[in-house]
Coordinates of C-alpha atoms and ligand atoms in Angstrom, one line a residue:
Chain U
X1 CA 178.0 -5.0 124.0
X2 CA 179.7 -5.1 120.6
X3 CA 183.3 -6.2 121.2
X4 CA 185.8 -3.4 120.4
X5 CA 187.7 -5.7 118.1
X6 CA 184.7 -6.3 115.9
X7 CA 184.7 -4.4 112.6
X8 CA 181.5 -2.5 113.1
X9 CA 181.2 -1.6 109.4
X10 CA 180.8 -5.3 108.6
X11 CA 177.8 -5.9 110.9
X12 CA 175.4 -7.5 110.8
X13 CA 177.6 -10.5 110.2
X14 CA 176.8 -13.2 107.7
X15 CA 175.7 -16.0 110.0
X16 CA 172.1 -17.2 109.9
X17 CA 169.6 -15.8 112.4
X18 CA 170.1 -17.5 115.7
X19 CA 173.4 -19.1 114.8
X20 CA 175.5 -20.2 117.8
X21 CA 178.7 -19.0 116.0
X22 CA 177.6 -15.4 116.8
X23 CA 177.7 -16.1 120.5
X24 CA 181.0 -17.9 120.4
X25 CA 182.7 -15.2 118.3
X26 CA 181.2 -12.5 120.6
X27 CA 182.8 -14.3 123.5
X28 CA 186.1 -14.5 121.7
X29 CA 185.8 -10.8 120.9
X30 CA 185.4 -9.9 124.6
X31 CA 188.4 -12.0 125.5
X32 CA 190.5 -10.4 122.8
X33 CA 189.4 -7.0 124.1
X34 CA 190.0 -7.9 127.7
X35 CA 193.5 -9.3 127.1
X36 CA 194.2 -6.4 124.6
X37 CA 195.7 -8.8 122.0
X38 CA 193.9 -7.7 118.8
X39 CA 197.1 -6.6 117.2
X40 CA 199.1 -9.6 118.3
X41 CA 196.6 -12.2 117.3
X42 CA 195.9 -14.1 114.1
X43 CA 192.8 -16.1 113.5
X44 CA 192.9 -19.2 111.3
X45 CA 189.5 -20.2 109.9
X46 CA 188.6 -23.6 108.6
X47 CA 186.3 -24.2 105.7
X48 CA 182.8 -24.4 107.2
X49 CA 180.4 -21.8 108.5
X50 CA 183.2 -20.4 110.7
X51 CA 184.8 -18.8 107.7
X52 CA 182.0 -16.3 107.5
X53 CA 183.9 -14.6 110.3
X54 CA 186.7 -13.7 108.0
X55 CA 186.0 -10.0 108.1
X56 CA 184.2 -9.8 111.5
X57 CA 187.3 -8.9 113.6
X58 CA 189.8 -6.2 113.2
X59 CA 192.4 -9.0 113.5
X60 CA 194.4 -10.7 110.8
X61 CA 192.8 -13.9 109.5
X62 CA 194.0 -16.8 107.4
X63 CA 191.8 -19.2 105.6
X64 CA 193.2 -22.5 104.6
X65 CA 192.0 -26.0 103.3
X66 CA 189.3 -27.9 105.0
X67 CA 190.7 -29.6 108.1
X68 CA 194.1 -28.1 107.7
X69 CA 193.7 -25.1 110.0
X70 CA 195.5 -26.7 112.9
X71 CA 198.8 -27.4 111.1
X72 CA 198.7 -24.1 109.3
X73 CA 198.3 -22.2 112.5
X74 CA 200.9 -24.3 114.2
X75 CA 203.3 -23.4 111.4
X76 CA 202.5 -19.8 111.9
X77 CA 203.3 -20.1 115.5
X78 CA 206.7 -21.7 114.8
X79 CA 207.5 -18.9 112.4
X80 CA 206.3 -16.1 114.7
X81 CA 206.4 -17.4 118.3
X82 CA 205.3 -14.0 119.6
X83 CA 202.0 -14.2 117.8
X84 CA 198.9 -15.5 119.5
X85 CA 197.4 -18.0 117.1
X86 CA 193.8 -19.1 117.2
X87 CA 192.4 -21.9 115.0
X88 CA 188.6 -21.9 114.6
X89 CA 187.0 -25.0 113.0
X90 CA 183.8 -27.0 112.9
X91 CA 183.4 -30.6 114.1
X92 CA 183.6 -31.8 110.5
X93 CA 186.8 -30.0 109.8
X94 CA 188.4 -30.9 113.2
X95 CA 187.1 -34.4 113.9
X96 CA 186.7 -35.8 110.4
X97 CA 188.9 -34.7 107.5
X98 CA 191.3 -32.8 109.8
X99 CA 191.4 -35.3 112.7
X100 CA 194.9 -36.5 112.0
X101 CA 196.2 -33.0 111.9
X102 CA 194.5 -32.1 115.1
X103 CA 195.7 -35.2 117.0
X104 CA 199.3 -34.8 115.9
X105 CA 199.3 -31.1 116.9
X106 CA 198.0 -32.1 120.3
X107 CA 200.5 -34.9 120.5
X108 CA 203.3 -32.5 119.7
X109 CA 201.9 -30.1 122.4
X110 CA 202.0 -27.3 119.8
X111 CA 201.5 -24.0 121.8
X112 CA 198.4 -22.9 119.9
X113 CA 194.7 -22.5 120.8
X114 CA 192.0 -24.4 118.9
X115 CA 188.4 -23.5 119.2
X116 CA 186.2 -26.2 117.8
X117 CA 182.5 -25.6 117.2
X118 CA 180.4 -28.7 117.7
X119 CA 176.9 -28.3 116.1
X120 CA 176.6 -32.1 115.5
X121 CA 176.8 -31.8 111.7
X122 CA 178.4 -30.4 108.6
X123 CA 176.6 -27.1 108.6
X124 CA 177.9 -25.2 105.6
X125 CA 177.2 -27.9 103.2
X126 CA 173.6 -28.4 104.2
X127 CA 173.6 -30.6 107.3
X128 CA 175.3 -34.0 106.7
X129 CA 176.3 -36.4 109.5
X130 CA 179.5 -35.5 111.3
X131 CA 181.5 -37.7 113.8
X132 CA 179.6 -35.7 116.5
X133 CA 176.1 -36.5 115.3
X134 CA 174.0 -37.9 118.2
X135 CA 172.6 -41.4 118.1
X136 CA 169.3 -41.4 116.2
X137 CA 169.8 -37.7 115.2
X138 CA 168.3 -37.0 111.8
X139 CA 170.6 -35.3 109.3
X140 CA 170.7 -34.9 105.6
X141 CA 172.7 -38.2 105.3
X142 CA 170.9 -40.0 108.1
X143 CA 167.2 -39.4 107.3
X144 CA 166.2 -42.2 109.6
X145 CA 168.5 -41.1 112.4
X146 CA 172.1 -41.9 113.0
X147 CA 172.4 -45.7 113.3
X148 CA 175.2 -46.0 115.9
X149 CA 175.5 -49.8 115.3
X150 CA 176.8 -49.0 111.9
X151 CA 178.3 -45.5 112.2
X152 CA 179.5 -45.3 115.8
X153 CA 178.6 -43.1 118.7
X154 CA 179.3 -39.3 118.9
X155 CA 183.0 -38.5 118.9
X156 CA 184.4 -37.2 122.2
X157 CA 187.1 -34.8 121.1
X158 CA 188.4 -33.2 124.2
X159 CA 188.4 -36.5 126.1
X160 CA 190.6 -38.1 123.4
X161 CA 192.9 -35.1 123.0
X162 CA 193.4 -35.0 126.8
X163 CA 195.0 -38.4 126.7
X164 CA 197.6 -37.3 124.1
X165 CA 198.8 -34.0 125.5
X166 CA 201.3 -33.3 128.3
X167 CA 200.6 -31.6 131.6
X168 CA 200.8 -28.1 130.1
X169 CA 197.6 -28.6 128.1
X170 CA 194.3 -26.8 128.7
X171 CA 191.3 -28.7 127.5
X172 CA 187.7 -27.8 128.1
X173 CA 184.2 -28.1 126.7
X174 CA 181.7 -25.3 127.0
X175 CA 178.2 -24.6 125.7
X176 CA 176.7 -21.4 124.3
X177 CA 173.8 -21.9 126.8
X178 CA 176.3 -20.1 129.1
X179 CA 178.1 -17.5 127.1
X180 CA 180.1 -16.6 130.2
X181 CA 181.4 -20.1 130.5
X182 CA 182.4 -20.0 126.8
X183 CA 184.2 -16.7 127.5
X184 CA 186.0 -18.0 130.6
X185 CA 187.2 -21.2 128.8
X186 CA 188.5 -19.3 125.8
X187 CA 190.3 -16.8 128.0
X188 CA 192.0 -19.6 129.9
X189 CA 192.9 -21.3 126.7
X190 CA 194.5 -18.2 125.2
X191 CA 196.3 -17.4 128.5
X192 CA 197.8 -20.9 128.4
X193 CA 199.2 -20.2 125.0
X194 CA 200.5 -16.8 126.2
X195 CA 202.3 -18.5 129.1
X196 CA 204.3 -20.6 126.7
X197 CA 204.1 -24.3 126.2
X198 CA 200.9 -26.2 126.1
X199 CA 198.3 -27.1 123.5
X200 CA 195.0 -25.5 124.4
X201 CA 191.7 -26.7 123.1
X202 CA 188.1 -25.7 123.7
X203 CA 185.1 -27.5 122.2
X204 CA 182.0 -25.3 122.2
X205 CA 178.6 -26.9 121.9
X206 CA 176.6 -24.7 119.5
X207 CA 173.3 -24.4 117.8
X208 CA 172.5 -24.5 114.0
X209 CA 168.9 -23.6 113.6
X210 CA 169.1 -23.6 109.9
X211 CA 170.1 -27.2 109.5
X212 CA 168.4 -28.5 112.6
X213 CA 165.2 -26.7 111.3
X214 CA 164.5 -25.5 114.8
X215 CA 163.2 -22.3 116.4
X216 CA 164.8 -20.7 119.4
X217 CA 163.2 -23.0 122.0
X218 CA 163.7 -26.2 120.0
X219 CA 167.4 -25.2 119.4
X220 CA 168.1 -24.9 123.1
X221 CA 166.2 -28.1 123.9
X222 CA 168.4 -29.9 121.5
X223 CA 171.5 -28.2 123.0
X224 CA 170.4 -29.7 126.4
X225 CA 170.3 -33.1 124.7
X226 CA 173.8 -32.6 123.5
X227 CA 175.0 -31.6 126.9
X228 CA 173.9 -35.0 128.2
X229 CA 176.2 -36.7 125.7
X230 CA 179.1 -34.1 125.7
X231 CA 179.9 -33.4 129.3
X232 CA 180.8 -29.8 130.0
X233 CA 183.7 -28.6 132.0
X234 CA 187.5 -28.3 132.2
X235 CA 189.0 -31.7 131.3
X236 CA 192.6 -30.8 131.7
X237 CA 194.3 -27.8 133.3
X238 CA 198.0 -27.1 133.7
Chain Z
X1 CA 149.4 -12.5 76.1
X2 CA 151.5 -10.3 73.8
X3 CA 154.7 -12.1 74.3
X4 CA 154.4 -15.8 74.0
X5 CA 156.7 -16.3 76.9
X6 CA 156.8 -13.8 79.8
X7 CA 159.9 -14.0 82.0
X8 CA 159.7 -12.5 85.5
X9 CA 162.5 -12.3 88.0
X10 CA 161.8 -11.3 91.6
X11 CA 164.6 -10.4 94.0
X12 CA 164.5 -9.4 97.7
X13 CA 165.8 -10.1 101.1
X14 CA 165.3 -13.6 102.5
X15 CA 162.1 -13.2 104.6
X16 CA 160.5 -10.5 102.4
X17 CA 158.5 -13.2 100.7
X18 CA 159.4 -13.1 97.1
X19 CA 159.0 -16.9 96.9
X20 CA 155.4 -16.7 98.0
X21 CA 154.7 -14.1 95.3
X22 CA 156.1 -16.4 92.7
X23 CA 154.3 -19.5 94.0
X24 CA 150.9 -17.8 94.0
X25 CA 151.4 -16.5 90.4
X26 CA 152.7 -19.9 89.3
X27 CA 149.6 -21.7 90.7
X28 CA 147.3 -19.1 89.3
X29 CA 148.8 -19.4 85.8
X30 CA 148.3 -23.2 86.0
X31 CA 144.7 -22.7 87.0
X32 CA 144.2 -20.3 84.1
X33 CA 145.5 -23.0 81.7
X34 CA 148.8 -21.4 80.9
X35 CA 152.1 -23.1 80.9
X36 CA 154.2 -21.9 83.8
X37 CA 157.4 -22.6 85.6
X38 CA 158.7 -21.2 88.9
X39 CA 162.1 -22.0 90.3
X40 CA 163.5 -20.5 93.5
X41 CA 167.1 -19.7 93.9
X42 CA 168.1 -21.1 97.3
X43 CA 171.4 -19.4 97.7
X44 CA 172.8 -18.2 100.9
X45 CA 169.9 -15.8 101.6
X46 CA 169.7 -17.1 105.2
X47 CA 173.1 -15.9 105.7
X48 CA 172.4 -12.5 104.2
X49 CA 172.3 -13.2 100.5
X50 CA 169.5 -12.1 98.2
X51 CA 166.5 -14.4 97.5
X52 CA 165.6 -14.8 93.8
X53 CA 162.5 -16.4 92.2
X54 CA 162.4 -17.1 88.4
X55 CA 159.0 -17.3 87.0
X56 CA 157.8 -17.9 83.4
X57 CA 154.3 -17.8 82.0
X58 CA 153.7 -19.0 78.5
X59 CA 151.2 -20.2 76.0
X60 CA 153.6 -22.8 74.8
X61 CA 155.7 -25.4 76.6
X62 CA 158.7 -23.9 78.4
X63 CA 162.0 -25.4 77.7
X64 CA 164.2 -24.3 80.5
X65 CA 163.3 -22.8 84.0
X66 CA 166.1 -20.2 84.1
X67 CA 166.7 -17.3 81.8
X68 CA 169.3 -14.6 81.1
X69 CA 167.1 -11.5 80.5
X70 CA 163.8 -10.8 82.3
X71 CA 160.8 -9.1 80.7
X72 CA 159.8 -7.9 84.2
X73 CA 162.2 -7.5 87.0
X74 CA 160.9 -6.9 90.5
X75 CA 163.4 -5.6 93.1
X76 CA 162.4 -5.4 96.7
X77 CA 165.6 -4.3 98.4
X78 CA 168.7 -2.3 97.5
X79 CA 171.1 -5.1 97.8
X80 CA 169.1 -7.0 95.2
X81 CA 169.9 -4.4 92.5
X82 CA 173.6 -5.4 92.2
X83 CA 172.6 -9.1 92.2
X84 CA 170.1 -8.9 89.3
X85 CA 171.1 -5.9 87.2
X86 CA 172.6 -8.2 84.5
X87 CA 169.2 -9.7 84.0
X88 CA 167.9 -6.6 82.4
X89 CA 168.2 -4.8 79.1
X90 CA 166.5 -1.8 77.6
X91 CA 163.2 -3.6 77.1
X92 CA 163.0 -4.9 80.7
X93 CA 160.2 -3.4 82.7
X94 CA 161.5 -2.7 86.2
X95 CA 159.3 -2.7 89.2
X96 CA 161.1 -1.0 92.0
X97 CA 159.3 -2.1 95.1
X98 CA 161.7 -0.3 97.3
X99 CA 159.9 2.9 96.9
X100 CA 156.8 1.3 98.3
X101 CA 158.2 -0.3 101.5
X102 CA 156.5 2.2 103.8
X103 CA 153.1 2.0 102.0
X104 CA 151.7 -0.9 103.9
X105 CA 152.6 0.6 107.2
X106 CA 151.1 3.9 106.2
X107 CA 147.8 2.0 105.6
X108 CA 148.1 0.4 109.1
X109 CA 148.8 -3.0 107.6
X110 CA 151.3 -5.4 109.1
X111 CA 154.8 -5.1 107.5
X112 CA 154.6 -8.7 106.6
X113 CA 151.9 -7.9 104.0
X114 CA 154.5 -6.1 101.9
X115 CA 154.9 -9.0 99.5
X116 CA 151.2 -9.3 98.9
X117 CA 151.0 -5.6 98.0
X118 CA 153.8 -6.2 95.5
X119 CA 151.8 -9.2 94.2
X120 CA 148.8 -7.0 93.6
X121 CA 151.0 -4.4 91.9
X122 CA 152.7 -7.0 89.7
X123 CA 149.4 -8.7 88.7
X124 CA 148.4 -5.6 86.9
X125 CA 151.1 -6.2 84.4
X126 CA 150.4 -9.9 83.9
X127 CA 147.9 -11.7 81.7
X128 CA 146.2 -13.1 84.8
X129 CA 142.8 -12.4 86.3
X130 CA 143.0 -10.4 89.5
X131 CA 140.2 -12.4 91.1
X132 CA 141.9 -15.7 90.4
X133 CA 145.2 -14.5 91.9
X134 CA 143.4 -13.3 95.0
X135 CA 141.6 -16.7 95.3
X136 CA 144.8 -18.6 94.9
X137 CA 146.4 -16.5 97.6
X138 CA 143.5 -17.1 100.0
X139 CA 143.7 -20.9 99.4
X140 CA 147.4 -20.9 100.1
X141 CA 147.1 -18.9 103.3
X142 CA 144.2 -21.0 104.5
X143 CA 146.2 -24.2 104.0
X144 CA 148.9 -22.6 106.2
X145 CA 146.3 -21.7 108.9
X146 CA 147.1 -18.0 108.8
X147 CA 144.8 -16.1 111.2
X148 CA 141.7 -14.6 109.6
X149 CA 142.9 -11.1 110.6
X150 CA 146.2 -11.4 108.9
X151 CA 144.6 -13.0 105.8
X152 CA 142.3 -10.0 105.6
X153 CA 145.3 -7.6 105.9
X154 CA 147.0 -9.5 103.1
X155 CA 144.0 -9.1 100.9
X156 CA 143.9 -5.4 101.6
X157 CA 147.6 -5.1 100.8
X158 CA 146.9 -6.9 97.5
X159 CA 144.2 -4.3 96.6
X160 CA 146.5 -1.5 97.7
X161 CA 149.1 -2.8 95.3
X162 CA 146.7 -2.8 92.4
X163 CA 146.0 0.8 93.1
X164 CA 149.6 1.7 93.2
X165 CA 150.3 0.1 89.9
X166 CA 148.7 3.1 88.2
X167 CA 151.4 5.3 89.7
X168 CA 154.1 2.9 88.8
X169 CA 155.6 4.6 85.7
X170 CA 157.1 7.1 88.0
X171 CA 159.1 4.4 89.6
X172 CA 159.9 2.3 86.5
X173 CA 163.3 3.9 85.8
X174 CA 166.4 2.2 84.6
X175 CA 168.1 0.1 87.3
X176 CA 171.1 2.3 87.2
X177 CA 168.9 5.2 88.5
X178 CA 167.5 3.3 91.4
X179 CA 169.3 4.6 94.5
X180 CA 171.6 1.9 95.9
X181 CA 172.0 3.6 99.3
X182 CA 170.0 2.1 102.1
X183 CA 166.9 4.2 102.2
X184 CA 165.9 2.8 105.6
X185 CA 166.9 4.8 108.6
X186 CA 168.0 2.6 111.4
X187 CA 167.1 4.3 114.7
X188 CA 168.1 2.5 117.9
X189 CA 165.1 1.9 120.1
X190 CA 165.8 2.9 123.7
X191 CA 163.6 2.3 126.7
X192 CA 164.5 3.3 130.3
X193 CA 162.7 2.2 133.4
X194 CA 161.3 4.8 135.8
X195 CA 161.9 2.8 138.9
X196 CA 165.3 2.6 140.6
X197 CA 167.8 1.2 139.8
X198 CA 167.4 2.5 136.3
X199 CA 167.5 -0.1 133.5
X200 CA 168.0 0.9 129.9
X201 CA 167.5 -1.5 127.0
X202 CA 168.7 -0.6 123.5
X203 CA 167.6 -2.5 120.5
X204 CA 169.3 -2.0 117.1
X205 CA 167.0 -3.2 114.3
X206 CA 169.9 -3.0 111.8
X207 CA 171.4 -6.1 113.5
X208 CA 168.3 -7.9 114.8
X209 CA 167.6 -11.0 112.6
X210 CA 164.5 -12.0 114.5
X211 CA 165.9 -15.3 115.8
X212 CA 163.8 -15.1 119.0
X213 CA 166.6 -16.3 121.3
X214 CA 166.4 -13.3 123.6
X215 CA 162.7 -13.7 123.9
X216 CA 163.0 -17.4 124.8
X217 CA 165.8 -16.8 127.3
X218 CA 164.4 -13.8 129.1
X219 CA 163.5 -15.0 132.6
X220 CA 160.6 -12.5 133.1
X221 CA 159.0 -12.7 129.7
X222 CA 159.8 -9.0 129.2
X223 CA 160.5 -9.4 125.5
X224 CA 158.2 -10.0 122.5
X225 CA 158.3 -9.6 118.7
X226 CA 157.2 -6.2 117.5
X227 CA 153.9 -5.9 115.6
X228 CA 155.2 -3.0 113.5
X229 CA 159.0 -2.7 113.3
X230 CA 161.1 -5.0 111.2
X231 CA 164.8 -5.6 111.3
X232 CA 167.6 -6.2 108.7
X233 CA 165.9 -9.2 107.2
X234 CA 162.5 -7.7 107.0
X235 CA 161.3 -9.8 110.0
X236 CA 159.9 -8.4 113.3
X237 CA 162.5 -7.1 115.8
X238 CA 162.3 -7.7 119.6
X239 CA 160.6 -5.2 121.8
X240 CA 160.8 -4.8 125.6
X241 CA 158.2 -4.3 128.2
X242 CA 160.5 -2.3 130.4
X243 CA 158.2 -2.7 133.5
X244 CA 158.8 -6.4 133.5
X245 CA 162.6 -6.2 132.9
X246 CA 164.9 -6.9 135.9
X247 CA 168.1 -5.9 134.0
X248 CA 169.7 -9.3 134.3
X249 CA 171.5 -9.0 131.0
X250 CA 170.6 -12.4 129.7
X251 CA 169.2 -11.1 126.4
X252 CA 172.4 -9.2 125.7
X253 CA 174.6 -12.1 126.5
X254 CA 172.7 -14.6 124.3
X255 CA 172.0 -12.4 121.3
X256 CA 174.3 -13.8 118.5
X257 CA 174.0 -10.5 116.6
X258 CA 174.9 -7.9 119.2
X259 CA 171.5 -6.3 118.6
X260 CA 170.4 -5.8 122.2
X261 CA 172.1 -4.0 125.0
X262 CA 171.3 -3.7 128.7
X263 CA 172.5 -1.1 131.0
X264 CA 171.7 -1.2 134.7
X265 CA 172.5 1.7 137.0
X266 CA 174.5 0.7 140.0
X267 CA 172.3 1.0 143.1
Ligands
LIG1 C1 188.9 -30.9 101.1 C2 187.5 -30.5 101.1 N1 186.5 -31.4 101.3 C3 185.2 -31.0 101.3 C4 184.9 -29.7 101.3 C5 183.4 -29.3 101.3 N2 183.0 -28.7 102.6 C6 182.9 -27.4 102.7 S1 182.4 -27.0 104.3 C7 182.3 -28.6 104.7 C8 181.8 -29.0 106.1 C9 182.0 -28.1 107.2 O1 181.4 -28.7 108.3 P1 182.0 -28.4 109.7 O2 183.5 -28.5 109.6 O3 181.3 -29.2 110.7 O4 181.8 -26.8 110.0 P2 180.4 -26.1 110.1 O5 179.9 -25.7 108.8 O6 179.4 -27.1 110.8 O7 180.7 -25.0 111.0 C10 182.7 -29.4 103.7 C11 182.7 -30.9 103.8 C12 185.9 -28.8 101.1 N3 185.6 -27.4 101.1 N4 187.2 -29.2 101.1
LIG2 S1 174.2 -23.1 108.7 FE1 174.1 -23.4 110.9 S2 176.2 -23.1 111.6 FE2 176.1 -22.3 109.5 S3 175.7 -20.1 109.8 FE3 173.7 -21.1 109.5 S4 173.0 -21.6 111.6 FE4 175.2 -21.1 111.7
LIG3 S1 167.7 -7.7 130.8 FE1 166.9 -9.7 131.5 S2 164.8 -9.3 132.2 FE2 165.5 -7.5 131.0 S3 164.7 -8.0 128.9 FE3 166.9 -8.8 129.0 S4 166.6 -10.9 129.6 FE4 164.7 -9.9 130.1
LIG4 S1 167.7 -9.1 119.5 FE1 169.3 -10.6 119.0 S2 168.6 -12.5 120.1 FE2 166.8 -11.1 120.0 S3 165.7 -11.6 118.1 FE3 167.1 -10.0 117.6 S4 169.0 -11.0 116.8 FE4 167.8 -12.6 118.0

């Protein structure tokens, strides 16, 4: 079903055929519908493919500098505590250039919701290595596969953020292989913000057929490989 | 060649195959001993932008692969018009392929052969030998191991395009007079099972980008790509064999583009 909060006149959206973002945003859309929060919410979009969602929802959106979506949205929340603020970013935006912003926001227990899309690379710029790139994964900047001796192992965001936050935090990892799980985690993360205090964070494992150069079957096979490295589930609940 | 340097710009949806047209013409020109340059514009067409191919044929060396004004401008979709209108002036010959979209299907050819029909049509306006273009096309498809039947259909589409060229003047209006409105009607394809509980599947080709995820995820193999009907990017949409469908809702839940809906009557 098309979420009610989608702007139908802007469909089809601008994501590539088969892009995992479509599934994640659709799940977010159903949560917004279900909680009836379209007119209370504001969505912050990082630079990255996620910004293609700028006109997808009938919800206010903000677009800020690469990696700075977390502090921008935290600032919005401090100015308007009644607003429900959602920060959407990629793994490059959240775990590379914007990591310091993300960690400090988590450490301050800012009452905001961050949805981070992990597709193991910098998608919008053509598929360069990100902190989340799997060992031996071929990307534009690792043509022979990521050498983890030299460049480290995939970054485990939720696990690290869990150690920084207080008991009010909701931290989870979901995968678009199960859109219902994505929906459930996003709903809990938003409800946690609505209750008041804690930082809430959902990393969603996604597919990027364009940069992976995969068809539907290969995309989902690679997603399975990701799930071996990035363990799914709720890592912290209030 | 009348002009020493012939500049051709092709514009269409990603997936319509404008790059293949340009590649074949470029290779043919090379074989014919002409100078030629082809440069694709890899923009954001995968995300819904327009795909452009710049092609130049010349008797003399060509200095630069891009150009500002085209001698021949080929547009294959409405959205391309806005993108390329600045590349034309009063002398530009405009080939509006939009008016011919349905022709291949009328002749029972696969919609995928549309670009080869345009190739046939365009060749009539170029200083290239038809036979040589056809031969180059065949070579290209054989290298890609395209099934013989589809190759045959592509050849027929090429010949069909040649025939249509005669009628082209009717279509060669100024760009401004080409209708910008989407000429395609977008019906929703609805199928309902006869057994109880009743299951209804609705597929909206305007949203379907042919990613194949629903087909891969369907537990009963009830979905397949259409042989005839194409979606928003000119690629085949999904079709359901409703007899095999169990109404599980998987396809709807995994479709990134909200193109498929499942309704199951409560039993
Ligand atoms: C400060 C700054 N540095 C670099 C860029 C270039 N840039 C644009 S998008 C992008 C990567 C986005 O990757 P990611 O955050 O993983 O999101 P994805 O596209 O994968 O969803 C980069 C580096 C920029 N826009 N701003
Ligand atoms: S490049 Fe990848 S992440 Fe970006 S829209 Fe395309 S498939 Fe999605
Ligand atoms: S509802 Fe289930 S069985 Fe029916 S087409 Fe969709 S995925 Fe296949
Ligand atoms: S219906 Fe959806 S999932 Fe299926 S091919 Fe079309 S866009 Fe992809």
